[in-house]
Short mmCIF file of C-alpha atoms and ligand atoms in Angstrom, two decimals:
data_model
loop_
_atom_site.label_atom_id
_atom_site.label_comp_id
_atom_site.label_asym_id
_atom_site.label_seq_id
_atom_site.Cartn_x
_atom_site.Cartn_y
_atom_site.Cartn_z
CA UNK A 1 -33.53 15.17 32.27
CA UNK A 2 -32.63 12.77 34.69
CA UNK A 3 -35.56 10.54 36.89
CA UNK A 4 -34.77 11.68 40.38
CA UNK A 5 -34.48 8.49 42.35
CA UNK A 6 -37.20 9.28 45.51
CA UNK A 7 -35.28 7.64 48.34
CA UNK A 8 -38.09 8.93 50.95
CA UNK A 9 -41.31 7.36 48.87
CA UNK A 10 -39.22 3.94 48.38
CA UNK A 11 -38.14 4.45 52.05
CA UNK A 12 -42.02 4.92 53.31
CA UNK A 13 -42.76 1.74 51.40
CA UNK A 14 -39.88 -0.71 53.10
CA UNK A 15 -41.17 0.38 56.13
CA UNK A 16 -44.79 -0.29 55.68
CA UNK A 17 -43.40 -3.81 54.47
CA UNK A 18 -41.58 -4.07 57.63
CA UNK A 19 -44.31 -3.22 59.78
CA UNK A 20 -47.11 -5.49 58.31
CA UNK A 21 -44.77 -8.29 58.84
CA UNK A 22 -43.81 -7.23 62.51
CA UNK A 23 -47.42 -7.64 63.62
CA UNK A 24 -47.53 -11.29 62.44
CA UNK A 25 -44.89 -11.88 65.15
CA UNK A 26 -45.69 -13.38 68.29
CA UNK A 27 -43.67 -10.94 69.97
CA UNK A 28 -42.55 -7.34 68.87
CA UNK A 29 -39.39 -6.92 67.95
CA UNK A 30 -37.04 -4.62 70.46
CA UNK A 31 -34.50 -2.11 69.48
CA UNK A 32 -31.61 -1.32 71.95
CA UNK A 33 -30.38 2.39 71.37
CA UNK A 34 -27.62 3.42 73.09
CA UNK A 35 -26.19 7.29 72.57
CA UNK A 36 -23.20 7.73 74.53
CA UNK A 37 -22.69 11.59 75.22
CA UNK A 38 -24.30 14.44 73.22
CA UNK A 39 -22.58 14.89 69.82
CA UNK A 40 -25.74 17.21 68.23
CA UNK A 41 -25.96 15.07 64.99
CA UNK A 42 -25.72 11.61 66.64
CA UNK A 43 -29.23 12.96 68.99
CA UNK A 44 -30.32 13.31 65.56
CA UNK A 45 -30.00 10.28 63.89
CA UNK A 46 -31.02 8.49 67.41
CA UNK A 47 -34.46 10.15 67.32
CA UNK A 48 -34.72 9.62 63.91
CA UNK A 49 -34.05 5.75 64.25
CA UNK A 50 -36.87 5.73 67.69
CA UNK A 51 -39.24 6.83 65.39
CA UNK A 52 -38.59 4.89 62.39
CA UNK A 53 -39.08 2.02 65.18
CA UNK A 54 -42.76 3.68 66.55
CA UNK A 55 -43.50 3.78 62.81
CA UNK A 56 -42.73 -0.03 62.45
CA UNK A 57 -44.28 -1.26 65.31
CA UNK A 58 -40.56 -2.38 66.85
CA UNK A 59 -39.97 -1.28 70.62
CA UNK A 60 -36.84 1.06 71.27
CA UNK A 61 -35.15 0.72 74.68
CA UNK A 62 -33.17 3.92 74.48
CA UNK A 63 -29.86 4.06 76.72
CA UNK A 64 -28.64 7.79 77.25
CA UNK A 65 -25.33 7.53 78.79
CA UNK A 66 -22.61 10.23 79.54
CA UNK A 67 -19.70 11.33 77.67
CA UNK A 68 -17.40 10.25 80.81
CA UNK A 69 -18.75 6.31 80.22
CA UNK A 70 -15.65 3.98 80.48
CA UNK A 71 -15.24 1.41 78.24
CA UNK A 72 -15.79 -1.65 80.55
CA UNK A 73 -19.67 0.42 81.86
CA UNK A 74 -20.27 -0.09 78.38
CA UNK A 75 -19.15 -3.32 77.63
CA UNK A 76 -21.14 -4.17 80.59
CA UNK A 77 -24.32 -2.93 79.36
CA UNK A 78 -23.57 -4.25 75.55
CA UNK A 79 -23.03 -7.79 77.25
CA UNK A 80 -26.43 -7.38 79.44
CA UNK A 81 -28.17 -6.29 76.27
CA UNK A 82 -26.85 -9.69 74.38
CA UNK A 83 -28.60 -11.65 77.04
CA UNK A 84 -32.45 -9.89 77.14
CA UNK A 85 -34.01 -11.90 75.19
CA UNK A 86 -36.51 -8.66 74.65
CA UNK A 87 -33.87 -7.38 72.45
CA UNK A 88 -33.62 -8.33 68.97
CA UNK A 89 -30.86 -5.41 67.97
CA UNK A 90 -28.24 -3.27 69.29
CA UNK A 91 -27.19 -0.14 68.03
CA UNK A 92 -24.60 1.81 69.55
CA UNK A 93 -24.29 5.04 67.60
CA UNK A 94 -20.99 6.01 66.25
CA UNK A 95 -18.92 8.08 66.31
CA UNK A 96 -18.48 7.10 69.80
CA UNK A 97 -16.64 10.04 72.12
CA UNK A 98 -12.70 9.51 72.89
CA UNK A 99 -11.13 7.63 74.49
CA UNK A 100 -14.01 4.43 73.91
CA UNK A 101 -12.13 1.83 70.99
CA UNK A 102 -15.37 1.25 68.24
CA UNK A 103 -13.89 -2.02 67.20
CA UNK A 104 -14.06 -3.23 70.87
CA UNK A 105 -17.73 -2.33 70.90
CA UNK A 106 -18.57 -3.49 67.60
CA UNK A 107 -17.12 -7.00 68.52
CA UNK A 108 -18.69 -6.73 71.31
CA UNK A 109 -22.45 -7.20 70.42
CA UNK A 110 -23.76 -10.56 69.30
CA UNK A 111 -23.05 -11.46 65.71
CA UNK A 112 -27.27 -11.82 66.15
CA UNK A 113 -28.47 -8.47 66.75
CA UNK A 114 -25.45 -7.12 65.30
CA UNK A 115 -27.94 -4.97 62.86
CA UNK A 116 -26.33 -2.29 61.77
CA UNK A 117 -23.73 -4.93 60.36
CA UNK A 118 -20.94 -4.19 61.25
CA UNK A 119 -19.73 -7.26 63.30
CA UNK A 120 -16.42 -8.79 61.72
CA UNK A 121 -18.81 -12.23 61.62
CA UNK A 122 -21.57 -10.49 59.75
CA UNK A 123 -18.98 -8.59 57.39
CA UNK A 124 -17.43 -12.33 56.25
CA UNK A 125 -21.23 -13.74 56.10
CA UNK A 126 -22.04 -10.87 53.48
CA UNK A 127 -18.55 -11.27 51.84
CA UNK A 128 -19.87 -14.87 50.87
CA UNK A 129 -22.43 -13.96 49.32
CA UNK A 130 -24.62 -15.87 52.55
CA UNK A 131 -25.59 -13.22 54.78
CA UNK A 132 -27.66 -12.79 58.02
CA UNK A 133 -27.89 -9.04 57.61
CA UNK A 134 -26.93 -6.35 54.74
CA UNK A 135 -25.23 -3.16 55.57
CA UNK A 136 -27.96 -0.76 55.89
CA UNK A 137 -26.39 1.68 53.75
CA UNK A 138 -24.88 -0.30 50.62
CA UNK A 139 -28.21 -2.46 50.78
CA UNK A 140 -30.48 0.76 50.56
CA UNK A 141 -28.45 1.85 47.51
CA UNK A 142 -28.91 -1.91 45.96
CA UNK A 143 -33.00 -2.07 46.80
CA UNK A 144 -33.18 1.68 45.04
CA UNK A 145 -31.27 -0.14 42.04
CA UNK A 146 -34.13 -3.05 42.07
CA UNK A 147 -36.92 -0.44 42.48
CA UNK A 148 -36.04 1.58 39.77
CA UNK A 149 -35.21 -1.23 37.36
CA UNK A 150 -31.84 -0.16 36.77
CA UNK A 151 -29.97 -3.36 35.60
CA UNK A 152 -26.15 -3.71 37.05
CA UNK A 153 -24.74 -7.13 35.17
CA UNK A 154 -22.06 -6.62 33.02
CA UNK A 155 -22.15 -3.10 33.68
CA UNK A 156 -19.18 -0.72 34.81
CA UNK A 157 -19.79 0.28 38.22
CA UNK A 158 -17.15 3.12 40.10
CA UNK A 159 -17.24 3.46 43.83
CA UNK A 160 -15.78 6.53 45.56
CA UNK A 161 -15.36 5.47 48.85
CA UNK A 162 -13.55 2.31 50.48
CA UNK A 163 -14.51 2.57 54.12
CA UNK A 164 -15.51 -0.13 56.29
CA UNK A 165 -19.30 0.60 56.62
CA UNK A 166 -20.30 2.14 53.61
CA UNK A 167 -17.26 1.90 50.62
CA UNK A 168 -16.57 -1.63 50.60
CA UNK A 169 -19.24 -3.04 51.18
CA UNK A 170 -21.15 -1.28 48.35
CA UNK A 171 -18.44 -2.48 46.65
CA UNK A 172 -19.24 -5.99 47.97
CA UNK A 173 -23.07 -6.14 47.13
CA UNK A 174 -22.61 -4.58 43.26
CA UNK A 175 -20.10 -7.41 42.49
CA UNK A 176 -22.78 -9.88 43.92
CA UNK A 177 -24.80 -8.42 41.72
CA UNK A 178 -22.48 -9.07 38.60
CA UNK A 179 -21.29 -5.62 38.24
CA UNK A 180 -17.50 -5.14 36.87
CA UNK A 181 -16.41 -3.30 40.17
CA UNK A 182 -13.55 -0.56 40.68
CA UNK A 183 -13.16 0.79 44.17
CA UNK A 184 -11.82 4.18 44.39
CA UNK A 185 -10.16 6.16 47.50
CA UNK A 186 -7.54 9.29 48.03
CA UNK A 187 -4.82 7.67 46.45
CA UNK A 188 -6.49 6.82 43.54
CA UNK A 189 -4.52 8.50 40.55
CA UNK A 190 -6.82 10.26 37.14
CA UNK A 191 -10.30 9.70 39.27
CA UNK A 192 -12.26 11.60 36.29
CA UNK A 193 -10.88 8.99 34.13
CA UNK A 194 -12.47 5.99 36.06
CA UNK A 195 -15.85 8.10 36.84
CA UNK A 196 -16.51 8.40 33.31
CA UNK A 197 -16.21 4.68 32.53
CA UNK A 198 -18.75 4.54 34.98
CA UNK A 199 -22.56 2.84 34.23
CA UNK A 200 -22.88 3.22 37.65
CA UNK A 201 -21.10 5.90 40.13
CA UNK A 202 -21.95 5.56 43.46
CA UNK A 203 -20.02 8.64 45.89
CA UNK A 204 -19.38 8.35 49.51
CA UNK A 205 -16.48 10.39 50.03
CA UNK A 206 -17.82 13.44 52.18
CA UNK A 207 -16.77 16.38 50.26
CA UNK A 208 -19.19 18.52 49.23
CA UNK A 209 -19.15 19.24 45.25
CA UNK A 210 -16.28 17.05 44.59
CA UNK A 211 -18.20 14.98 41.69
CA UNK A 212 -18.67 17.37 38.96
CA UNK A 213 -19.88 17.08 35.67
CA UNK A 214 -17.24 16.30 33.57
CA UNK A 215 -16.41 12.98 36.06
CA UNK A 216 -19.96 11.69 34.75
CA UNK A 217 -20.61 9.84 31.54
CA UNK A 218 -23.89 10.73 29.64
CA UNK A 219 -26.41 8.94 30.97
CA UNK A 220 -24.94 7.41 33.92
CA UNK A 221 -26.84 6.58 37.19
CA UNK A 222 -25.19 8.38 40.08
CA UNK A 223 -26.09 7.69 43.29
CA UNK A 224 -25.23 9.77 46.11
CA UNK A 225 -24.79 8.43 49.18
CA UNK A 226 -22.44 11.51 51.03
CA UNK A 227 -24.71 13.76 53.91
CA UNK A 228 -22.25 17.18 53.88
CA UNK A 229 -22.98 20.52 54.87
CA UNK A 230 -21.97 22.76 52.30
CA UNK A 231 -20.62 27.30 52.65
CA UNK A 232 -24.45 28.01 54.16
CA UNK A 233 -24.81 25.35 56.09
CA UNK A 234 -27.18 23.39 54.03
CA UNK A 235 -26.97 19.55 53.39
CA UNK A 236 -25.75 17.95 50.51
CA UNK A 237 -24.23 15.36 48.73
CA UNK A 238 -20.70 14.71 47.20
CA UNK A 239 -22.33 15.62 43.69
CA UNK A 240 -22.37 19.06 41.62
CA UNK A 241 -26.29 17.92 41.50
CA UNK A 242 -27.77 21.05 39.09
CA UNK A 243 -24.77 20.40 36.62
CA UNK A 244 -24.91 16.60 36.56
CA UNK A 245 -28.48 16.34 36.66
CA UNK A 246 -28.82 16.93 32.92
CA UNK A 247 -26.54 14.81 32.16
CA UNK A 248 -27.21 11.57 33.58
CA UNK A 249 -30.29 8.99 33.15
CA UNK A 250 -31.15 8.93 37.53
CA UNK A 251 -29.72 10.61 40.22
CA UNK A 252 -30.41 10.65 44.24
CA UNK A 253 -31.37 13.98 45.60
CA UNK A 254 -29.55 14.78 48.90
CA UNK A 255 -31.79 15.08 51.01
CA UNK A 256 -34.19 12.55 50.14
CA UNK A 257 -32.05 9.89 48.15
CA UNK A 258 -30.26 7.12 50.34
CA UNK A 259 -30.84 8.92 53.95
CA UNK A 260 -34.11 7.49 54.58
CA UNK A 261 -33.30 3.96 52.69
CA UNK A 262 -30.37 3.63 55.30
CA UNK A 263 -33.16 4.09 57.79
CA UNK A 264 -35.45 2.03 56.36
CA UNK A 265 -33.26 -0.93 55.81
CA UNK A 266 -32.02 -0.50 59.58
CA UNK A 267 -35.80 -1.56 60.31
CA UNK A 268 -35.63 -4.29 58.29
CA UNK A 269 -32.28 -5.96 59.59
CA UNK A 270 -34.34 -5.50 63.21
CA UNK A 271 -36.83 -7.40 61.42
CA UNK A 272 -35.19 -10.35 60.16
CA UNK A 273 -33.04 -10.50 63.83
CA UNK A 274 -36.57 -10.79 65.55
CA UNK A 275 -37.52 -13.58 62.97
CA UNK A 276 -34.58 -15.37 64.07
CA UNK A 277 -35.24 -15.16 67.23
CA UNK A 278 -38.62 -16.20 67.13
CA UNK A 279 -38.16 -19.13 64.52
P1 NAP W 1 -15.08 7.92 55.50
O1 NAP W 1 -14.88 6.79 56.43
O2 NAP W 1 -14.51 9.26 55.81
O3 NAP W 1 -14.55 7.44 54.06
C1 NAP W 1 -14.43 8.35 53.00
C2 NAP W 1 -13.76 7.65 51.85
O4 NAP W 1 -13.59 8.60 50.79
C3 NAP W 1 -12.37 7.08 52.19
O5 NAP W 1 -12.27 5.79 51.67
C4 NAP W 1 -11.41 8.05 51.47
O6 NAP W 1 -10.24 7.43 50.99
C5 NAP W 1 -12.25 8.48 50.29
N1 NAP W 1 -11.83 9.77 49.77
C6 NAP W 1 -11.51 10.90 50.45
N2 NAP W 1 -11.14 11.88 49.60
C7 NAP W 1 -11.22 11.35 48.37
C8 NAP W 1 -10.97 11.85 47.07
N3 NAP W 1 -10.57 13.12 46.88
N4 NAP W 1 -11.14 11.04 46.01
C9 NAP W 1 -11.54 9.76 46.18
N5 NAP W 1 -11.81 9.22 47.38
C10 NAP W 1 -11.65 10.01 48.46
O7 NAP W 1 -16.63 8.17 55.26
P2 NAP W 1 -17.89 7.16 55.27
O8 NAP W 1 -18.25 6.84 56.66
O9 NAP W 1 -17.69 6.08 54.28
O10 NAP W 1 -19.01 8.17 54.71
C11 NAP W 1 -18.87 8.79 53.45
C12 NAP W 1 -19.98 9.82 53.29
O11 NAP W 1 -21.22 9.17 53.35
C13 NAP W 1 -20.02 10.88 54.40
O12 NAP W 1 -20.49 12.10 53.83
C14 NAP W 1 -21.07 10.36 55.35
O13 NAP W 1 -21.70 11.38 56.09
C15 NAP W 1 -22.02 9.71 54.39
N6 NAP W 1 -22.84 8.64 54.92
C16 NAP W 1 -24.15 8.67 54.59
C17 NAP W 1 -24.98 7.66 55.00
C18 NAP W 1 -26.41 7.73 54.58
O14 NAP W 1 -27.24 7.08 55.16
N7 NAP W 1 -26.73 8.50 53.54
C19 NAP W 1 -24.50 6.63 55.79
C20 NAP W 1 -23.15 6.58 56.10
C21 NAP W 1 -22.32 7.60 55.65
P3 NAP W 1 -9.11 6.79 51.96
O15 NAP W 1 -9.64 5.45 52.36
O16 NAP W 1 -7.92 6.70 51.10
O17 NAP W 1 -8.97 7.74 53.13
#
């Protein structure tokens, strides 16, 4: 039987790193939050992230603004937020409601508390291989890797998934890492016939169930990284879990696998922004 890969426990212990080393600061670092109108599941996340941030000893300035905000009210605030030199991050939670352009905002905040890194500048930093901050998401999957002593040089890994904040990058950080790489999307012809060259297979496509068991090779690590809701409502993952379970040496639980290590690493990319600051 597979070793479940305990995303929560490994995501309880970056945090307690994080938070020992924010109270050796001279100042604490600050959090800007901003939610702009009331999609249900980004009020979620956003209280899940103020939290994390009580939890680790980082201040949240929360900023609660209406669905009707215009683009330049928020560039406004995004460009008064680069400038308080109590804030060490900005987040602006995505998806943002219509018509606001996400690129605009992303460019927007300063390359330096750009934590959730997404900023074009950050993207090219990690792309070299010399990064100021890892994508919360991809680096969660790579510290659960390290923690579990699961070795990736030389070895196949698949990715489902080629978007911007989750896809490539993963992509990015296992071929850092010396893994042989393939990066897989909707266009990508015999899919089961790439998953099962797969070491590692790590999912991020959003459809519940669409990994099944015969896309897995024995004893292959399969990290799943989608958060879906599958017929009753429930979350899950991407993966068939009970019948690829058996068959595969680890495997992330959804919930419970890389949820709380996005979380987690969000705290820590606060972290080393407030470093910077206070070097
Ligand atoms: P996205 O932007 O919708 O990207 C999905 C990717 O899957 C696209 O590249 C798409 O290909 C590809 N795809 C769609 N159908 C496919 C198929 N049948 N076979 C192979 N590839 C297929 O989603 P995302 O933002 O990357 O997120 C992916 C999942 O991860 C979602 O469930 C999301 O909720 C979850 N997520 C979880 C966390 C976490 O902390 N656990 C964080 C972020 C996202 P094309 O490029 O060709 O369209």
């Amino acid at each position: 039987m597979a070793i479940r890969i305990d995303g929560k426990a490994l995501a309880v212990k970056v945090k307690e790193q994080v938070r020992e080393e924010a109270a050796k600061l001279p100042r604490k670092p600050g959090l800007a939050v901003i939610l702009v109108g009331d999609n249900p599941a980004s009020q979620v996340y956003v209280r899940g992230k103020e939290n994390d941030c009580v939890e680790c000893g980082i201040v949240s300035f929360p900023y609660k603004l209406p669905a009707e905000t215009t683009q330049a009210e928020l560039l406004a605030l995004i460009e008064e937020l680069n400038a308080n030199e109590a804030v060490d991050g900005i987040l602006c939670q995505l998806p943002l409601p219509k018509p606001l352009d996400e690129d605009i905002v992303i460019n927007a905040i300063a390359p330096d508390k750009d934590v959730d890194c997404f900023h074009p500048f950050n993207v090219g930093r990690m792309t070299i291989g010399d990064p100021v901050f890892l994508p919360c998401t991809p680096a969660g999957v790579m510290e659960m890797l390290k923690e579990y002593e699961i070795p990736i040089r030389g070895k196949r890994c698949v990715v489902l998934g080629r978007s911007n904040i989750v896809g490539k990058p993963m992509s990015m950080l296992l071929t850092q890492a010396d893994g042989t790489v393939t990066t897989c999307h909707s266009r990508t012809e015999d899919l089961a016939a790439i998953t099962r060259e797969a070491d590692i297979l790590v999912s991020a496509i959003g459809k519940t169930r669409c990994v099944t068991a015969d896309m897995v090779k024995d004893g292959a690590v399969v990290i799943d990284v989608a958060m879906n809701r599958d017929e009753n409502g429930k979350l899950c993952g991407d993966v068939d879990f009970a019948a690829v379970e058996p068959k595969c040496s680890h495997i992330t639980p959804v919930p419970g696998g890389v949820g709380p290590m996005t979380r987690a690493l969000l705290m820590r990319n606060i972290l080393t922004a407030a470093k910077n600051h206070q070097a």
